[in-house]
Tab-separated table of C-alpha atoms in Angstrom:
chain	number	residue	atom	x	y	z
E	1	MET	CA	68.298	65.461	42.425
E	2	LEU	CA	71.193	67.974	41.605
E	3	LYS	CA	72.346	68.395	45.239
E	4	LYS	CA	71.987	64.840	45.424
E	5	ILE	CA	74.542	63.845	42.636
E	6	SER	CA	76.603	66.761	44.007
E	7	TYR	CA	76.963	65.395	47.670
E	8	ILE	CA	77.672	61.907	46.031
E	9	LEU	CA	80.709	63.572	44.339
E	10	LEU	CA	81.869	65.653	47.222
E	11	LEU	CA	81.373	62.180	49.029
E	12	PHE	CA	83.320	60.451	46.341
E	13	VAL	CA	86.265	62.975	46.888
E	14	GLN	CA	86.764	63.150	50.105
E	15	VAL	CA	87.528	59.185	49.802
E	16	SER	CA	89.462	59.742	46.935
E	17	PHE	CA	91.986	62.032	47.884
E	18	ALA	CA	92.219	61.074	51.672
E	19	ASN	CA	95.644	62.731	53.217
E	20	VAL	CA	98.435	61.231	53.680
E	21	THR	CA	98.844	60.856	57.715
E	22	LEU	CA	102.012	59.658	60.050
E	23	PRO	CA	102.634	58.367	63.414
E	24	ALA	CA	103.544	60.934	66.266
E	25	LEU	CA	107.406	59.459	65.579
E	26	PHE	CA	107.678	61.335	62.442
E	27	SER	CA	107.450	64.833	63.340
E	28	ASP	CA	109.668	68.127	63.162
E	29	HIS	CA	112.901	67.609	65.095
E	30	MET	CA	113.105	63.791	64.618
E	31	VAL	CA	116.454	61.560	65.189
E	32	LEU	CA	116.599	59.110	62.459
E	33	GLN	CA	119.118	55.954	63.413
E	34	GLN	CA	122.468	56.879	61.167
E	35	ASN	CA	123.760	54.506	58.478
E	36	ASP	CA	120.945	52.262	58.522
E	37	ASP	CA	117.700	51.786	56.229
E	38	VAL	CA	115.213	53.329	58.314
E	39	LYS	CA	111.635	52.296	57.861
E	40	PHE	CA	109.155	54.867	57.538
E	41	TRP	CA	105.090	53.819	57.325
E	42	GLY	CA	101.946	55.964	57.617
E	43	TRP	CA	98.350	55.779	56.110
E	44	ALA	CA	97.051	57.325	52.999
E	45	ASN	CA	94.016	56.433	50.624
E	46	PRO	CA	94.323	52.664	48.690
E	47	ASN	CA	96.236	52.518	46.090
E	48	GLU	CA	97.532	56.240	46.561
E	49	GLU	CA	101.395	57.116	45.693
E	50	VAL	CA	103.475	58.303	48.562
E	51	VAL	CA	106.729	59.681	47.540
E	52	ILE	CA	109.481	60.944	49.831
E	53	LYS	CA	112.638	62.878	49.365
E	54	ALA	CA	114.890	63.693	51.742
E	55	SER	CA	117.479	66.338	52.138
E	56	TRP	CA	120.327	63.945	52.561
E	57	SER	CA	120.026	62.381	49.120
E	58	GLU	CA	118.643	62.772	45.615
E	59	ILE	CA	116.295	59.537	45.347
E	60	ALA	CA	112.799	59.698	45.339
E	61	TYR	CA	111.021	56.517	47.168
E	62	LYS	CA	108.061	55.834	45.795
E	63	ILE	CA	105.394	53.201	47.577
E	64	LYS	CA	101.305	52.790	47.389
E	65	ALA	CA	99.363	52.163	50.241
E	66	ASN	CA	97.676	48.568	50.603
E	67	ASN	CA	93.879	48.075	50.335
E	68	GLN	CA	93.955	48.633	54.478
E	69	ALA	CA	95.035	52.115	53.414
E	70	TYR	CA	98.540	51.476	55.388
E	71	TRP	CA	101.996	51.610	53.490
E	72	GLU	CA	105.704	51.537	54.548
E	73	ILE	CA	109.014	51.466	52.876
E	74	LYS	CA	112.757	51.698	54.079
E	75	ILE	CA	115.035	54.459	53.524
E	76	LYS	CA	118.466	54.686	53.561
E	77	THR	CA	120.179	57.400	56.381
E	78	PRO	CA	123.691	58.733	55.741
E	79	SER	CA	126.316	59.314	58.814
E	80	ALA	CA	125.201	61.203	62.010
E	81	GLY	CA	124.547	64.939	60.795
E	82	GLY	CA	122.015	67.501	60.081
E	83	PRO	CA	119.259	69.096	60.341
E	84	TYR	CA	118.002	68.074	57.082
E	85	ILE	CA	114.230	68.327	55.676
E	86	ILE	CA	112.207	65.029	54.533
E	87	LYS	CA	108.925	65.902	52.121
E	88	ILE	CA	106.125	63.600	51.587
E	89	ASN	CA	103.921	63.653	49.277
E	90	GLY	CA	100.701	62.327	48.008
E	91	TYR	CA	97.358	64.030	47.821
E	92	ASN	CA	99.022	66.488	49.861
E	93	GLU	CA	102.033	66.972	51.473
E	94	ILE	CA	103.875	66.882	54.118
E	95	ILE	CA	107.204	68.508	55.224
E	96	LEU	CA	109.292	66.864	58.536
E	97	LYS	CA	111.930	70.030	59.608
E	98	ASP	CA	115.395	70.479	61.249
E	99	VAL	CA	115.576	66.511	60.917
E	100	LEU	CA	118.852	64.860	62.657
E	101	ILE	CA	120.916	61.603	61.563
E	102	GLY	CA	122.284	59.971	64.920
E	103	GLU	CA	121.807	57.229	67.481
E	104	VAL	CA	118.289	56.402	68.475
E	105	TRP	CA	117.986	54.699	72.136
E	106	LEU	CA	114.218	53.858	73.469
E	107	CYS	CA	114.131	54.382	77.091
E	108	SER	CA	111.660	52.619	79.204
E	109	GLY	CA	110.861	51.150	82.503
E	110	GLN	CA	108.756	52.839	85.842
E	111	SER	CA	109.605	56.307	87.955
E	112	ASN	CA	113.312	55.916	88.093
E	113	MET	CA	113.953	56.051	84.433
E	114	GLU	CA	110.333	58.663	84.245
E	115	MET	CA	112.429	60.758	86.529
E	116	SER	CA	113.138	64.374	85.652
E	117	ALA	CA	114.808	67.061	87.235
E	118	ALA	CA	111.372	68.715	87.936
E	119	TRP	CA	111.412	65.822	90.957
E	120	GLY	CA	113.957	67.108	92.704
E	121	ILE	CA	117.399	65.238	91.710
E	122	LYS	CA	120.569	65.713	93.206
E	123	ASN	CA	122.274	68.806	91.357
E	124	GLY	CA	119.274	69.303	89.669
E	125	ASP	CA	118.735	73.128	89.008
E	126	LYS	CA	122.706	73.258	87.653
E	127	GLU	CA	122.094	70.880	85.529
E	128	VAL	CA	118.586	72.640	84.117
E	129	GLU	CA	120.633	75.469	83.673
E	130	LYS	CA	123.532	74.195	80.924
E	131	ALA	CA	120.983	72.131	79.365
E	132	ASN	CA	121.145	73.304	76.042
E	133	HIS	CA	122.087	70.563	73.551
E	134	PRO	CA	120.481	70.925	70.265
E	135	THR	CA	121.924	67.860	69.575
E	136	ILE	CA	119.777	65.527	72.037
E	137	ARG	CA	116.788	64.926	71.137
E	138	PHE	CA	113.486	63.844	73.370
E	139	PHE	CA	110.306	61.943	72.332
E	140	THR	CA	108.706	61.723	75.735
E	141	VAL	CA	105.552	59.165	74.935
E	142	SER	CA	102.213	59.936	77.223
E	143	LYS	CA	101.169	57.464	79.373
E	144	SER	CA	97.936	55.137	78.151
E	145	SER	CA	97.061	51.678	78.260
E	146	ALA	CA	94.910	49.412	75.652
E	147	THR	CA	93.508	46.195	76.077
E	148	SER	CA	95.060	45.600	72.055
E	149	PRO	CA	97.956	46.598	70.280
E	150	GLN	CA	97.773	50.564	69.181
E	151	ASN	CA	99.736	52.066	65.850
E	152	ASP	CA	100.117	55.205	67.485
E	153	LEU	CA	100.904	56.960	70.675
E	154	TYR	CA	100.641	60.427	71.990
E	155	GLY	CA	104.261	62.355	71.967
E	156	ASN	CA	106.449	64.535	70.222
E	157	TRP	CA	110.025	65.301	69.634
E	158	GLU	CA	111.491	68.028	71.489
E	159	VAL	CA	114.995	69.674	71.225
E	160	CYS	CA	116.975	69.185	74.469
E	161	SER	CA	116.723	73.052	75.923
E	162	PRO	CA	116.540	74.053	80.255
E	163	GLU	CA	113.017	74.358	79.503
E	164	THR	CA	112.193	70.460	78.012
E	165	MET	CA	115.013	68.562	79.746
E	166	LYS	CA	113.651	69.936	83.202
E	167	ASN	CA	110.822	67.700	82.525
E	168	SER	CA	112.309	64.482	80.721
E	169	SER	CA	114.300	61.536	81.949
E	170	ALA	CA	116.792	62.127	83.872
E	171	VAL	CA	118.893	59.013	83.369
E	172	ALA	CA	117.665	58.815	79.824
E	173	TYR	CA	119.477	62.622	79.454
E	174	TYR	CA	122.402	62.006	81.721
E	175	PHE	CA	123.307	58.803	79.305
E	176	ALA	CA	122.969	61.228	76.153
E	177	GLN	CA	125.443	63.387	77.380
E	178	ARG	CA	128.008	61.047	78.091
E	179	LEU	CA	127.817	59.475	74.340
E	180	GLN	CA	128.369	62.471	73.073
E	181	GLU	CA	131.724	63.025	75.286
E	182	ASP	CA	133.069	60.150	73.291
E	183	LEU	CA	130.658	60.049	69.787
E	184	LYS	CA	131.934	63.226	69.392
E	185	ASP	CA	128.620	65.495	69.244
E	186	VAL	CA	126.959	62.279	67.413
E	187	PRO	CA	123.265	63.485	67.123
E	188	LEU	CA	121.047	61.615	70.140
E	189	GLY	CA	117.261	60.995	70.282
E	190	LEU	CA	116.111	59.321	73.343
E	191	MET	CA	112.441	58.205	73.045
E	192	VAL	CA	111.286	57.666	76.822
E	193	SER	CA	108.336	55.667	77.260
E	194	ALA	CA	108.220	55.050	81.475
E	195	TRP	CA	105.689	54.289	84.060
E	196	GLY	CA	106.037	54.852	87.850
E	197	GLY	CA	104.871	51.926	90.027
E	198	THR	CA	104.311	49.678	87.102
E	199	PRO	CA	105.317	45.634	86.652
E	200	ALA	CA	107.003	44.421	83.753
E	201	GLU	CA	104.129	42.229	82.868
E	202	ILE	CA	102.152	45.300	81.454
E	203	TRP	CA	105.456	45.843	79.086
E	204	MET	CA	105.384	42.530	77.609
E	205	PRO	CA	102.422	41.196	74.809
E	206	GLU	CA	100.031	39.369	76.230
E	207	GLU	CA	100.531	36.055	74.056
E	208	VAL	CA	103.807	36.114	75.640
E	209	ILE	CA	102.248	35.588	79.250
E	210	GLU	CA	99.664	33.590	77.525
E	211	GLU	CA	101.836	30.487	76.216
E	212	ASP	CA	104.020	30.628	79.364
E	213	ASN	CA	102.835	29.501	82.633
E	214	VAL	CA	105.450	30.484	84.931
E	215	LEU	CA	104.679	34.408	83.368
E	216	LYS	CA	100.911	33.920	83.347
E	217	GLU	CA	101.390	32.656	87.170
E	218	ALA	CA	103.284	35.488	88.217
E	219	ALA	CA	100.871	38.015	86.462
E	220	SER	CA	97.822	36.577	88.057
E	221	LYS	CA	99.398	37.346	91.562
E	222	LEU	CA	99.914	41.152	90.805
E	223	GLN	CA	97.239	43.707	92.522
E	224	PRO	CA	95.729	46.075	91.257
E	225	VAL	CA	96.975	49.537	91.978
E	226	GLU	CA	95.348	53.283	91.818
E	227	TRP	CA	99.053	54.719	89.613
E	228	GLY	CA	98.431	52.327	87.158
E	229	PRO	CA	97.501	49.534	85.496
E	230	THR	CA	98.948	45.853	86.344
E	231	GLU	CA	96.978	43.714	84.006
E	232	PRO	CA	99.537	41.867	81.632
E	233	ALA	CA	100.364	43.960	78.275
E	234	ARG	CA	98.546	47.628	79.083
E	235	ALA	CA	101.419	49.579	78.586
E	236	PHE	CA	102.877	47.358	75.899
E	237	ASN	CA	99.816	47.660	73.199
E	238	SER	CA	99.430	51.581	73.533
E	239	MET	CA	103.256	52.587	74.540
E	240	ILE	CA	105.749	50.240	73.144
E	241	ASN	CA	104.037	48.368	70.143
E	242	PRO	CA	103.149	51.754	68.166
E	243	LEU	CA	106.991	52.414	68.547
E	244	ILE	CA	108.017	48.818	66.995
E	245	GLY	CA	109.877	49.676	63.196
E	246	TYR	CA	111.366	52.694	64.662
E	247	ASN	CA	115.078	52.002	63.857
E	248	ILE	CA	117.193	52.377	67.021
E	249	ALA	CA	120.783	51.440	68.202
E	250	GLY	CA	119.342	49.897	71.359
E	251	THR	CA	117.432	50.146	74.922
E	252	LEU	CA	118.242	51.084	78.431
E	253	TRP	CA	115.419	49.896	81.060
E	254	TYR	CA	115.385	50.906	84.542
E	255	GLN	CA	112.439	48.608	86.506
E	256	GLY	CA	111.899	46.001	89.200
E	257	GLU	CA	110.698	47.874	92.490
E	258	ALA	CA	106.910	47.070	91.186
E	259	ASN	CA	107.955	43.392	91.004
E	260	VAL	CA	109.610	43.092	94.361
E	261	GLY	CA	108.303	40.107	95.718
E	262	ALA	CA	108.004	38.195	92.461
E	263	SER	CA	109.772	34.694	92.666
E	264	LYS	CA	110.683	34.279	88.649
E	265	TYR	CA	111.434	38.180	87.660
E	266	ASP	CA	114.280	36.839	85.731
E	267	LYS	CA	112.150	34.738	83.498
E	268	THR	CA	109.958	38.002	83.406
E	269	LEU	CA	112.619	40.288	82.315
E	270	GLU	CA	114.113	37.561	79.754
E	271	ALA	CA	110.673	36.684	78.283
E	272	LEU	CA	110.661	40.852	77.787
E	273	ILE	CA	113.796	41.490	76.582
E	274	LYS	CA	113.482	38.387	73.723
E	275	SER	CA	109.761	39.495	72.972
E	276	TRP	CA	110.673	43.270	72.429
E	277	ARG	CA	113.836	41.832	70.072
E	278	ALA	CA	111.633	39.275	68.056
E	279	LYS	CA	108.580	42.263	67.683
E	280	GLY	CA	111.407	44.593	66.369
E	281	GLU	CA	113.577	42.101	64.098
E	282	ASN	CA	116.369	43.317	65.522
E	283	ASP	CA	118.948	42.159	68.475
E	284	PHE	CA	119.404	45.428	69.372
E	285	PRO	CA	121.938	45.840	72.979
E	286	PHE	CA	119.685	46.070	76.113
E	287	TYR	CA	121.365	47.773	79.175
E	288	TYR	CA	119.154	47.796	82.603
E	289	VAL	CA	120.011	48.783	86.249
E	290	GLN	CA	119.590	46.958	89.182
E	291	ILE	CA	117.556	47.937	91.328
E	292	ALA	CA	119.138	50.287	94.213
E	293	PRO	CA	118.402	48.775	97.966
E	294	PHE	CA	115.517	50.069	99.820
E	295	ASP	CA	113.804	48.961	102.783
E	296	TYR	CA	110.551	47.029	101.989
E	297	GLY	CA	110.155	45.577	105.222
E	298	LYS	CA	112.047	42.791	107.210
E	299	ASP	CA	109.925	40.114	107.116
E	300	HIS	CA	110.926	39.573	103.460
E	301	SER	CA	114.155	39.649	100.737
E	302	GLY	CA	112.251	40.555	97.913
E	303	GLY	CA	113.900	43.911	96.963
E	304	VAL	CA	117.586	41.439	97.143
E	305	GLU	CA	116.024	38.864	94.908
E	306	ILE	CA	114.608	40.854	92.326
E	307	ARG	CA	118.603	42.008	92.161
E	308	ASP	CA	119.924	38.613	91.764
E	309	ALA	CA	117.320	38.032	89.543
E	310	GLN	CA	118.887	40.225	87.351
E	311	ARG	CA	122.061	39.531	87.918
E	312	LYS	CA	120.927	36.205	86.378
E	313	VAL	CA	119.184	37.653	83.487
E	314	LEU	CA	123.204	38.125	82.411
E	315	ASP	CA	123.912	34.934	81.899
E	316	LYS	CA	120.856	34.031	80.111
E	317	VAL	CA	120.356	36.556	77.072
E	318	SER	CA	122.902	37.480	75.047
E	319	ASN	CA	124.178	41.271	73.723
E	320	VAL	CA	122.565	42.263	77.889
E	321	GLY	CA	124.536	44.488	80.251
E	322	MET	CA	123.639	45.769	83.592
E	323	VAL	CA	125.182	48.624	86.002
E	324	VAL	CA	124.817	48.094	89.933
E	325	ILE	CA	124.006	51.569	91.902
E	326	SER	CA	124.327	50.631	95.477
E	327	ASP	CA	126.808	52.716	96.339
E	328	VAL	CA	124.871	55.903	94.886
E	329	SER	CA	121.868	55.080	96.426
E	330	PRO	CA	120.333	55.594	99.812
E	331	THR	CA	118.221	52.917	101.169
E	332	ASP	CA	115.724	55.130	102.702
E	333	ASP	CA	114.664	56.320	99.337
E	334	ILE	CA	112.985	54.436	96.516
E	335	HIS	CA	113.939	57.133	93.976
E	336	PRO	CA	117.563	57.486	94.465
E	337	LYS	CA	117.965	61.138	93.586
E	338	ASP	CA	121.802	61.316	92.036
E	339	LYS	CA	121.035	60.102	88.261
E	340	LYS	CA	123.762	61.019	87.014
E	341	PRO	CA	126.063	58.124	87.593
E	342	VAL	CA	123.441	56.020	86.595
E	343	GLY	CA	123.404	57.778	83.070
E	344	ILE	CA	126.987	57.649	82.804
E	345	ARG	CA	127.361	53.563	83.971
E	346	LEU	CA	125.007	52.824	81.050
E	347	ALA	CA	126.600	54.922	78.773
E	348	ASN	CA	130.060	53.325	79.480
E	349	LEU	CA	128.698	50.218	78.987
E	350	ALA	CA	126.872	50.898	75.341
E	351	LEU	CA	130.204	52.776	74.367
E	352	ALA	CA	132.115	49.396	75.729
E	353	ASP	CA	130.246	46.848	74.242
E	354	HIS	CA	128.324	48.276	71.634
E	355	TYR	CA	130.230	51.549	70.025
E	356	LYS	CA	133.614	49.611	70.899
E	357	THR	CA	134.882	53.804	71.975
E	358	TYR	CA	135.434	52.812	75.739
E	359	PHE	CA	138.545	50.579	77.072
E	360	LYS	CA	138.210	50.544	80.690
E	361	GLU	CA	136.773	48.610	82.801
E	362	VAL	CA	132.478	49.336	82.666
E	363	ASN	CA	131.115	46.698	85.240
E	364	GLY	CA	131.411	45.572	88.760
E	365	PRO	CA	132.777	42.460	90.015
E	366	LEU	CA	130.021	39.748	89.406
E	367	TYR	CA	129.739	36.433	90.877
E	368	LYS	CA	131.557	33.458	88.872
E	369	GLY	CA	131.662	30.523	91.009
E	370	ILE	CA	132.729	28.682	93.749
E	371	SER	CA	135.645	26.062	95.063
E	372	ILE	CA	134.717	24.520	98.036
E	373	LYS	CA	138.080	23.434	99.785
E	374	ASN	CA	137.290	21.643	103.353
E	375	LYS	CA	135.814	24.221	105.309
E	376	ASN	CA	136.719	27.040	103.654
E	377	VAL	CA	135.392	28.220	100.267
E	378	ILE	CA	136.842	30.413	97.515
E	379	VAL	CA	134.445	32.704	95.713
E	380	HIS	CA	135.101	33.337	92.083
E	381	PHE	CA	134.729	36.339	90.512
E	382	ASP	CA	134.611	38.052	87.279
E	383	ASN	CA	136.103	42.056	86.891
E	384	ALA	CA	138.185	40.960	90.194
E	385	GLU	CA	141.112	43.061	89.282
E	386	GLY	CA	142.009	45.378	92.171
E	387	LEU	CA	139.235	43.690	94.266
E	388	TYR	CA	138.930	45.968	97.221
E	389	PHE	CA	136.662	46.101	101.220
E	390	THR	CA	135.553	49.510	101.638
E	391	ASN	CA	134.928	48.304	105.129
E	392	LYS	CA	137.150	45.308	106.537
E	393	LYS	CA	135.462	45.188	109.552
E	394	THR	CA	132.279	43.996	108.143
E	395	SER	CA	131.361	40.785	106.238
E	396	LEU	CA	128.444	40.951	104.219
E	397	PHE	CA	129.754	36.948	103.036
E	398	GLU	CA	127.471	34.665	104.576
E	399	ILE	CA	127.801	30.627	104.523
E	400	ALA	CA	125.468	27.808	104.934
E	401	GLY	CA	125.559	23.943	104.837
E	402	LYS	CA	123.225	21.858	103.406
E	403	ASP	CA	120.424	22.702	106.190
E	404	LYS	CA	120.635	26.117	104.360
E	405	ILE	CA	121.202	27.925	107.740
E	406	TYR	CA	123.075	30.882	107.106
E	407	HIS	CA	126.332	32.522	109.225
E	408	THR	CA	128.649	35.561	108.936
E	409	ALA	CA	131.581	34.604	107.161
E	410	LYS	CA	135.100	35.484	107.695
E	411	VAL	CA	137.019	36.907	104.889
E	412	ARG	CA	140.507	36.542	103.484
E	413	LEU	CA	141.597	38.656	100.633
E	414	LYS	CA	144.508	38.104	98.377
E	415	LYS	CA	145.684	38.634	95.090
E	416	ASN	CA	141.807	39.379	93.991
E	417	GLU	CA	140.980	36.171	95.505
E	418	ILE	CA	138.667	36.055	98.005
E	419	THR	CA	138.402	32.893	100.774
E	420	ILE	CA	135.279	33.090	103.108
E	421	PHE	CA	135.232	30.120	106.615
E	422	SER	CA	132.861	29.752	109.480
E	423	LYS	CA	133.531	27.508	112.484
E	424	GLU	CA	129.722	27.535	112.495
E	425	VAL	CA	129.826	25.479	109.119
E	426	LYS	CA	131.823	22.022	109.120
E	427	SER	CA	130.406	21.188	105.262
E	428	PRO	CA	129.814	24.130	103.393
E	429	LYS	CA	127.434	24.102	100.537
E	430	TYR	CA	125.927	27.665	99.954
E	431	VAL	CA	127.622	31.442	100.130
E	432	ARG	CA	125.558	34.436	99.559
E	433	PHE	CA	126.979	38.088	99.660
E	434	SER	CA	125.046	41.289	100.719
E	435	TRP	CA	122.390	39.793	101.041
E	436	GLY	CA	119.457	41.714	102.235
E	437	ASN	CA	117.064	44.326	101.255
E	438	THR	CA	118.761	47.407	102.671
E	439	SER	CA	122.233	45.445	101.944
E	440	VAL	CA	124.862	47.688	100.715
E	441	SER	CA	127.939	46.419	98.563
E	442	ASN	CA	131.116	46.981	100.220
E	443	LEU	CA	133.188	45.100	97.582
E	444	PHE	CA	134.806	46.830	94.938
E	445	ASN	CA	137.164	46.605	92.211
E	446	LYS	CA	139.979	48.669	90.684
E	447	VAL	CA	137.306	51.396	88.542
E	448	ASN	CA	135.436	51.631	91.739
E	449	LEU	CA	132.261	49.722	90.677
E	450	PRO	CA	130.731	47.695	93.438
E	451	ALA	CA	130.076	44.203	93.556
E	452	SER	CA	126.482	42.713	92.947
E	453	SER	CA	124.593	40.842	95.576
E	454	PHE	CA	124.337	36.772	94.974
E	455	THR	CA	123.089	33.730	96.297
E	456	THR	CA	124.117	30.652	94.953
E	457	GLU	CA	121.129	28.394	96.063
């Protein structure tokens, strides 16, 4: 009888004094968003009081776990700095060390976002040698999939060193480096959640796809592959949902190659952006990379159609930006090795649009509209100051009438205005530029950034 009572008491103690636990995101070396009310959350015994004290403040934040053993609370952060210590006390104590306050960016997509120096990027060995940046931190999410939304994941914060940088996202690293040039070494936290070869649909909440017939039809056409999931929401559930709530400055996205062949990618990307913002209750900036020209096959134009769909999203969603990289990417490699200009161009977007510290042009020429005058078509561009062609002998402009049969156009460039025409088209109606999977733009502006492919259809 005494043994039975002792067993019951021991069981009662174990249940009553459950340890406070935290998601993997909250660990040593973490970076928290500066000047913000950042959310902390975790688990504890129901009604257990959790007390949080950060070394940058005298305030003791207190919260009790609910009947689901869950708690969350917002903590006010100071301006960039550190390192700090954060103590979390319940029946046990957790001490988070070497915590920095700065700017946090979520970096997601497929292999070109995942790609590290270890993959053999341009000048990778030299970059690795000098990658001692203790105020840059990586949280690289391990690959996993789930059929329902998860509340935790696998990963840990790491200080940027030659050893850690070598196996971390190169695009994210170059982005952080460039930001720190203008933001005066403000700490950078890079949460990298990427999976090579994956379509956008697996990175979206399932209900977003199920409730939209266009998205649902697109998702139904995805075929299984051996290197990752293609079912809706599988990566979102396990690699994005657990990150939601962690305060961020913005998101970087490099994906699209796995959706080549899709006809409504602009709708898909638009839905993805809006769903992430809705889940996080934050209209954060979303900057993405237009996929590079690549030979996907001569019997279709699926690659350039994705590039054009990405361009269209600029007009459909607020607070977004796109970088064009056709000038730094060979057409025979789906994994362009020169990641530095990609990261720098993304950073320049953020510095210009979000941080307001960079005042030069950060976008290449973008199609704005056309004016038709008899047989001539005037093509209007935004970001058009200093327009020039790198190859004046080759025209990448094509023109068509209502029959949609395209002919190479002759081009006149004068005072940043482009006029095109073709003897074969007496009544022009449609225009397209650099229209081909491997077509590389030859039109640039004064800051030497290339124009995006486009079609007026």
